[in-house]
Amino acid sequence: MLYQSTRGNSQPVSAAGAIKLGIAPDGGLFVPDRPVYVTAGELALMAGMSYQERAASILQLFLTDFTSGEIKDCVQGAYDREKFDVPEVAPLQKLDEHLYVLELWHGPTCAFKDMALQILPRLLPRAVKKTGEDREIAILVATSGDTGKAALEGFRDVPGTRIIVFFPARGVSEVQRLQMITQEGCNVHVVAVEGNFDQTQSGVKAIFTDPAVNTAIDRRGYRFSSANSINWGRLVPQIVYYFSAYADLLARGEIASGETVNFVVPTGNFGNILAAFYARRMGLPVKRLICAANRNNVLTDFIRTGTYDRTREFYRTISPSMDILISSNLERLLYEVTGGDAARVREWMGALQTTGRYRVDGETLEEIQTVFWSDFAGDPATMETIRNTYRQYGYLMDTHTAVGKYVYDRYVEATGDTGKTVIASTASPFKFNQSVATAILGEDAVRGKGEFELLEILSRATGLPIPKGLKDLDKKPVRHTLTVAPEEMKRVVQELLTRRK
């Protein structure tokens, strides 16, 4: 299988080439050059498999220049009990006869990004070797909070790599910030950006596509790659857990073979829900994909109207990982639903860059609305959902998962669809403990308390253990962290790559 650019002006590459490059030379994103299918019989067999076996079977369909032994080795190293605190890796919790929660946060950084960023650092060195690359890989990451820590942890001290993570200086929680700036490793760098996530992400993309910067770092013996979900090697492992959730429902007898389910996905950069879209295209029996947004509801407006308009006020919310107005992975969806029409994708992406908006045609919008439904939750509704879900089910969810639950309730009200539905839970509730504790305990109980004091308070109140990855962060030594303006990001990358490790 080869991978082609969504913008059509780059030569197709192997899976290893796509993983190594991260982004296509023409600024597009790599997508498979042909569809991949899983039969009903193969899906039934997954019901009796472990998560690791399910992952290997899915990844082999896409990473065709990797041997089965290589994939198995990567999978086993990524999803073991040392890294994940439950044997199921991504356990499925039942709330009622219709609703389930897929917990994707049992990895070392307590967020769903671990599901991909524990395996990408194992795939990337092999990809580099397969393509005959002799330069060191410089991995650039823009994060709205969770990707940064997961990437830093995953690539820590991986031979042949350096990693630079950029995060919006005032756009992440205190726990997320401390997770990044206390990261150990001789090959890691963390940089705060005086701007929002969209400015941070645009800055990283500009570095990737700047010939002068690429020439300069080439002279220093590096080439760039990405650990964001623009990298196919980051996205493809996320397809696995949708198949795994369905296989778990089959194994428990909750659904019959071929019965459709809905997935609700809290969404910012559109990567997580795009993985569900690819799973559906592969044959997973999915009825609707419900895109749950926060107050930065650019995706909800797009799915409803066909107009993508990022020229709007940006809001900082209590679900900061979704505070995004430029959803990069939407480009892949547009390519797929237009039958690979790279010319139209180039036109839309060009309009987004120059005017901040674009509008798709009616046929494309109809195709999208056949699969996707969307709504959004403001902060008050998110808090109320955390409180009501805990009271009704005894289930504690974080601010992003609560956005998903709120939007699911609106979906049922609007459509009457009470079919089996799975909400993707993207982070541990302890990672956003101030909001969660306030929601279930009240403002008086948390007033004047720091985030790390609240970890203990929340644990005592709920009987849930504090995740290992969040303990004693405030006691760990802090690395030297730069703070730069968005226009300084290119200079900083070049300076960091001239330093010795």
XYZ file of C-alpha atoms in Angstrom:
501
model
C 0.000 0.000 0.000
C 1.174 3.510 -0.846
C 0.184 6.836 0.689
C -0.708 9.917 -1.317
C -1.112 13.559 -0.400
C -4.559 15.080 0.066
C -3.350 17.980 -2.109
C -2.118 15.822 -4.977
C 1.223 17.495 -5.671
C 3.565 14.995 -4.009
C 4.709 11.559 -5.086
C 3.135 8.590 -3.271
C 5.272 7.043 -0.552
C 5.315 3.809 1.434
C 3.834 3.553 4.918
C 7.346 3.919 6.311
C 7.849 7.026 4.202
C 4.571 8.561 5.375
C 5.445 7.922 9.025
C 8.943 9.332 8.608
C 7.827 12.498 6.803
C 4.751 13.213 8.934
C 3.380 15.776 6.477
C 3.561 15.623 2.679
C 6.027 17.966 0.916
C 3.125 19.873 -0.702
C 1.628 20.626 2.720
C -1.065 17.953 2.441
C -1.698 14.955 4.671
C -0.944 11.370 3.709
C -3.886 9.015 3.120
C -3.994 5.372 1.906
C -4.131 4.975 -1.872
C -6.789 2.270 -1.659
C -9.525 1.190 0.763
C -9.052 -1.461 3.424
C -11.845 -3.791 4.535
C -12.523 -6.053 7.521
C -15.110 -8.792 6.988
C -17.845 -9.721 9.442
C -16.058 -12.990 10.061
C -12.784 -11.252 10.866
C -14.592 -8.871 13.183
C -16.250 -11.789 14.972
C -12.824 -13.333 15.559
C -11.665 -10.122 17.275
C -14.199 -10.753 20.038
C -11.928 -13.489 21.336
C -8.708 -11.497 20.988
C -6.711 -9.345 23.393
C -6.289 -5.653 22.637
C -2.757 -6.347 21.463
C -3.968 -8.985 18.996
C -6.674 -6.681 17.691
C -4.128 -3.903 17.206
C -1.736 -6.137 15.284
C -4.486 -7.371 12.972
C -5.632 -3.820 12.089
C -2.176 -2.292 11.736
C -1.006 -5.029 9.382
C -3.683 -3.954 6.904
C -2.206 -0.460 6.623
C 1.519 -0.833 7.352
C 2.218 -3.253 4.538
C 5.974 -2.633 4.375
C 6.346 -3.679 8.023
C 6.604 -7.385 8.765
C 4.067 -9.030 11.042
C 6.883 -9.645 13.503
C 7.815 -5.959 13.540
C 4.228 -4.903 14.111
C 3.741 -7.475 16.854
C 6.928 -6.303 18.553
C 5.776 -2.660 18.409
C 2.330 -3.537 19.735
C 3.614 -5.641 22.610
C 6.058 -2.937 23.645
C 3.431 -0.216 23.509
C 0.485 -1.839 25.268
C 1.916 -3.714 28.227
C 1.061 -3.606 31.923
C 4.085 -1.442 32.651
C 2.546 1.296 30.510
C -1.210 0.731 30.980
C -2.804 0.204 34.371
C -5.530 -2.220 33.219
C -5.106 -5.432 31.202
C -7.875 -4.449 28.766
C -5.830 -1.350 27.750
C -9.029 0.435 26.606
C -11.822 -0.883 28.866
C -15.492 -0.431 28.038
C -17.741 0.675 30.918
C -21.521 0.214 30.774
C -23.697 3.053 32.052
C -27.102 1.686 31.017
C -28.710 -0.554 28.416
C -27.965 1.903 25.646
C -24.824 3.781 26.676
C -21.189 2.802 27.198
C -17.961 4.670 27.889
C -14.704 3.671 26.182
C -11.906 4.654 28.569
C -8.858 5.645 26.545
C -6.820 7.165 29.360
C -5.225 4.277 31.224
C -1.751 4.932 29.794
C 1.188 6.740 31.426
C -0.051 10.310 30.806
C -3.744 9.658 31.601
C -5.035 10.790 28.198
C -6.161 9.074 24.989
C -3.060 10.304 23.151
C -1.135 7.461 24.827
C -3.056 4.986 22.664
C -1.098 6.215 19.647
C 1.954 7.842 21.186
C 3.133 4.710 22.942
C 3.415 2.914 19.594
C 4.542 5.709 17.232
C 8.007 5.942 18.873
C 8.403 2.240 18.085
C 7.211 2.579 14.501
C 9.206 5.683 13.621
C 12.767 4.340 14.117
C 11.863 1.300 12.010
C 10.375 3.565 9.354
C 13.556 5.644 9.282
C 15.666 2.529 8.831
C 13.410 1.142 6.068
C 13.719 4.328 4.022
C 17.513 4.419 4.292
C 17.454 7.686 6.218
C 20.784 8.523 7.891
C 19.781 11.826 9.481
C 18.465 12.220 12.993
C 14.725 12.822 13.208
C 13.614 16.122 14.751
C 9.999 15.715 15.867
C 7.942 18.883 16.142
C 4.701 18.855 18.101
C 2.008 21.460 18.657
C -0.205 20.594 21.610
C -3.380 21.876 23.191
C -2.419 19.963 26.319
C -2.395 16.173 26.138
C -0.444 15.366 22.959
C 2.625 17.170 24.258
C 3.144 15.093 27.379
C 2.254 11.855 25.614
C 4.744 12.594 22.821
C 7.474 13.624 25.249
C 6.991 10.469 27.286
C 6.810 8.252 24.216
C 9.946 9.638 22.536
C 11.981 10.115 25.699
C 15.542 8.913 24.985
C 14.502 7.091 21.793
C 17.764 6.772 19.802
C 18.038 8.892 16.670
C 15.344 11.370 17.696
C 14.996 14.852 19.168
C 11.561 16.173 20.121
C 10.415 19.780 20.512
C 6.938 20.401 21.924
C 5.209 23.770 21.607
C 2.199 24.601 23.785
C 0.083 27.769 24.211
C 1.418 29.472 27.327
C -2.022 30.171 28.775
C -4.002 27.475 26.991
C -3.352 24.359 29.085
C -4.249 23.299 32.602
C -1.697 23.473 35.413
C -1.507 19.673 35.505
C -0.891 19.532 31.749
C 1.773 22.239 31.976
C 3.615 20.517 34.819
C 3.441 17.168 33.033
C 5.354 18.719 30.149
C 7.881 20.930 31.921
C 8.916 18.173 34.355
C 9.491 15.631 31.563
C 12.725 13.678 31.871
C 14.884 12.747 28.884
C 18.061 13.983 27.217
C 16.411 14.524 23.814
C 13.330 16.553 24.817
C 12.579 20.295 24.622
C 9.461 22.187 25.708
C 8.556 25.672 24.456
C 5.623 27.861 25.541
C 4.079 30.068 22.848
C 2.477 33.442 23.537
C -0.648 32.650 21.567
C -3.448 30.130 21.278
C -3.281 26.575 19.953
C -4.196 27.537 16.400
C -1.263 29.964 16.256
C 0.972 27.282 17.743
C -0.159 24.651 15.265
C 0.123 27.030 12.308
C 3.655 27.886 13.425
C 4.682 24.238 13.412
C 3.145 23.679 9.961
C 5.009 26.737 8.661
C 8.285 25.238 9.872
C 7.576 21.948 8.089
C 6.961 23.685 4.756
C 9.682 26.372 4.926
C 12.484 25.414 2.473
C 15.044 27.650 4.187
C 14.462 26.107 7.617
C 14.517 22.589 6.184
C 17.792 23.295 4.373
C 19.313 24.704 7.533
C 18.425 21.732 9.703
C 19.465 19.338 6.924
C 22.970 20.813 7.132
C 22.902 20.023 10.837
C 22.071 16.371 10.136
C 18.320 16.432 10.903
C 15.049 16.001 9.096
C 11.651 16.943 10.453
C 8.786 14.647 11.349
C 5.615 15.018 13.393
C 3.942 13.257 16.292
C 0.676 15.166 15.857
C -2.256 13.370 14.271
C -1.272 14.877 10.930
C 1.184 11.932 10.957
C -0.517 8.783 9.640
C 1.516 6.736 12.135
C -0.256 8.656 14.909
C -3.710 8.301 13.394
C -3.788 4.640 12.386
C -3.396 3.204 15.931
C -6.515 5.156 16.899
C -8.605 3.129 14.444
C -7.913 0.070 16.574
C -9.882 1.063 19.657
C -13.134 1.508 17.759
C -12.863 -2.060 16.514
C -11.884 -3.133 20.029
C -14.953 -1.491 21.585
C -17.235 -3.211 19.082
C -15.483 -6.537 19.665
C -15.990 -6.137 23.421
C -19.714 -5.548 22.883
C -19.843 -8.709 20.774
C -17.904 -10.706 23.339
C -20.293 -9.672 26.119
C -23.367 -10.446 24.072
C -24.461 -6.802 24.252
C -24.941 -6.674 20.467
C -25.504 -9.156 17.667
C -23.073 -9.553 14.776
C -23.681 -6.785 12.266
C -25.715 -4.627 14.653
C -24.851 -0.955 14.249
C -23.635 1.299 17.045
C -23.012 5.033 17.382
C -19.783 6.615 18.582
C -19.654 9.979 20.342
C -16.251 11.643 20.169
C -15.180 14.871 21.931
C -13.457 16.631 19.083
C -11.005 19.467 18.495
C -8.427 18.641 15.829
C -10.727 16.002 14.269
C -8.157 13.178 14.458
C -9.937 10.981 16.996
C -13.289 11.041 15.209
C -11.581 10.676 11.826
C -10.137 7.362 13.051
C -13.731 6.277 13.756
C -14.663 7.348 10.214
C -11.918 5.142 8.772
C -13.106 2.252 10.956
C -16.616 2.705 9.546
C -15.263 2.719 6.000
C -13.434 -0.513 6.719
C -16.710 -2.233 7.527
C -17.223 -1.583 11.236
C -21.032 -1.421 11.702
C -21.335 2.234 12.709
C -24.569 4.152 12.246
C -23.627 7.707 13.239
C -20.495 9.488 14.363
C -21.487 12.200 16.817
C -19.017 15.067 16.876
C -19.024 16.750 20.285
C -17.554 20.259 20.418
C -17.137 22.842 23.162
C -17.831 26.577 22.848
C -15.238 26.745 20.052
C -17.851 25.087 17.888
C -16.343 25.573 14.436
C -16.868 21.881 13.617
C -20.518 21.866 14.687
C -21.203 24.820 12.418
C -19.373 23.130 9.546
C -21.243 19.839 9.862
C -24.556 21.695 10.018
C -23.951 24.224 7.231
C -20.982 23.185 5.098
C -19.164 26.441 5.884
C -15.886 26.258 7.802
C -15.103 29.657 9.305
C -12.264 30.095 11.760
C -12.661 33.896 11.800
C -14.520 33.940 15.095
C -13.790 34.652 18.713
C -11.541 32.089 20.389
C -12.629 30.885 23.831
C -10.579 29.356 26.623
C -12.761 26.707 28.224
C -12.626 24.056 30.940
C -12.093 21.479 28.159
C -8.831 23.020 26.865
C -7.730 20.149 24.638
C -10.692 21.063 22.405
C -9.945 24.793 22.269
C -9.151 24.667 18.564
C -10.437 26.598 15.548
C -8.308 24.963 12.832
C -9.087 21.244 12.742
C -6.235 19.832 10.678
C -7.581 16.334 10.113
C -10.753 17.624 8.496
C -8.649 17.858 5.347
C -8.421 14.063 5.219
C -12.186 13.727 5.556
C -12.754 16.160 2.691
C -10.392 14.155 0.497
C -12.171 10.888 1.300
C -15.763 12.104 0.873
C -14.959 13.782 -2.462
C -13.522 10.565 -3.867
C -9.950 11.812 -3.669
C -10.522 15.157 -5.392
C -7.206 16.813 -4.508
C -7.982 19.889 -6.628
C -11.036 20.738 -4.553
C -9.131 20.059 -1.318
C -6.344 22.427 -2.459
C -8.924 25.074 -3.248
C -10.617 24.776 0.152
C -7.362 24.692 2.108
C -6.055 27.657 0.133
C -9.202 29.622 0.967
C -8.850 28.694 4.640
C -5.300 30.015 4.680
C -6.020 33.249 2.812
C -9.529 34.172 3.990
C -10.057 31.995 7.065
C -13.096 30.250 5.613
C -14.393 27.971 2.871
C -17.700 26.404 1.887
C -18.102 22.900 0.498
C -20.617 22.019 -2.201
C -24.018 20.520 -1.425
C -23.077 17.004 -2.499
C -20.055 16.949 -0.189
C -22.093 18.312 2.714
C -24.791 15.675 2.163
C -22.126 12.949 2.215
C -20.752 14.287 5.499
C -24.175 14.633 7.112
C -25.011 11.027 6.208
C -22.350 9.952 8.709
C -21.835 12.862 11.110
C -24.101 14.677 13.577
C -22.840 17.460 15.827
C -23.659 19.760 18.713
C -21.656 21.606 21.358
C -21.575 22.233 25.118
C -20.640 25.397 26.960
C -18.840 25.284 30.302
C -21.995 25.450 32.487
C -23.564 22.528 30.599
C -20.294 20.587 30.868
C -20.189 21.082 34.655
C -23.822 20.095 35.018
C -23.214 16.944 32.981
C -20.302 15.885 35.198
C -22.486 16.355 38.280
C -25.583 14.640 36.862
C -23.664 11.688 35.430
C -21.956 11.091 38.770
C -25.253 11.250 40.638
C -27.131 9.055 38.180
C -24.521 6.401 37.424
C -21.805 6.863 40.041
C -19.469 7.420 37.094
C -16.887 10.219 37.179
C -15.888 11.810 33.876
C -13.549 14.608 32.893
C -14.551 17.851 31.211
C -13.981 16.592 27.646
C -15.890 13.341 28.112
C -18.701 15.348 29.703
C -18.958 17.411 26.537
C -19.501 14.107 24.737
C -22.199 13.010 27.196
C -24.041 16.329 26.919
C -24.021 16.187 23.123
C -25.167 12.549 23.192
C -28.203 13.587 25.250
C -28.974 16.329 22.700
C -28.628 13.776 19.885
C -31.181 11.442 21.465
C -33.569 14.350 22.009
C -33.206 15.480 18.401
C -33.347 12.097 16.664
C -35.037 9.649 19.032
C -32.212 7.213 18.327
C -31.695 5.055 21.433
C -29.433 2.548 19.730
C -26.266 1.294 21.402
C -23.832 4.166 21.720
C -20.234 4.422 22.909
C -18.742 7.676 24.209
C -14.979 7.973 23.747
C -13.586 9.081 27.113
C -10.431 11.011 26.342
C -8.882 11.842 29.726
C -8.858 10.827 33.359
C -11.160 13.003 35.501
C -8.177 13.597 37.789
C -6.380 15.432 34.995
C -8.940 18.252 35.193
C -9.591 17.920 38.893
C -10.480 21.521 39.692
C -13.475 21.524 37.362
C -14.470 17.957 38.220
C -14.193 18.494 41.983
C -16.181 21.718 41.739
C -18.902 19.956 39.749
C -19.469 17.137 42.236
C -18.423 18.717 45.549
C -19.405 22.348 45.090
C -17.411 25.569 44.985
C -17.027 25.828 48.765
C -15.186 22.498 48.901
C -12.537 23.570 46.402
C -12.192 27.288 47.081
C -8.587 28.196 47.824
C -7.315 24.690 47.051
C -4.495 24.054 44.597
C -4.817 21.471 41.827
C -2.585 18.961 43.570
C -4.388 19.297 46.877
C -7.587 18.698 44.926
C -6.247 15.385 43.633
C -6.322 14.065 47.200
C -9.705 15.631 47.935
C -11.255 14.150 44.799
C -9.773 10.736 45.508
C -11.128 10.671 49.063
C -14.558 11.867 47.982
C -14.977 9.299 45.188
C -12.898 6.358 46.430
C -10.981 6.378 43.144
C -7.175 6.169 43.161
C -5.048 9.025 41.857
C -3.419 7.841 38.605
C 0.281 7.143 38.926
C 1.125 9.581 36.132
C -0.316 12.524 38.098
C 1.192 11.907 41.516
C 3.796 14.331 42.906
C 4.106 16.386 39.707
C 4.458 19.528 41.805
C 7.485 18.020 43.532
C 9.440 17.108 40.392
C 12.279 19.305 39.102
C 11.224 21.713 36.344
C 13.166 21.858 33.094
C 14.225 25.170 31.609
C 11.321 26.223 29.383
C 11.442 28.947 26.747
C 8.529 31.294 26.111
C 8.387 32.751 22.598
C 6.074 34.637 20.260
C 4.601 32.631 17.348
C 6.881 34.383 14.843
C 9.944 33.244 16.821
C 9.201 29.512 16.542
C 11.342 28.982 13.411
C 14.347 30.615 15.017
C 13.952 28.660 18.240
C 13.787 25.307 16.438
C 17.039 26.015 14.636
C 18.735 27.151 17.853
C 17.599 24.085 19.805
C 18.850 21.767 17.078
C 22.319 23.276 17.247
C 22.643 22.487 20.952
C 24.182 19.297 22.155
C 21.842 16.915 23.980
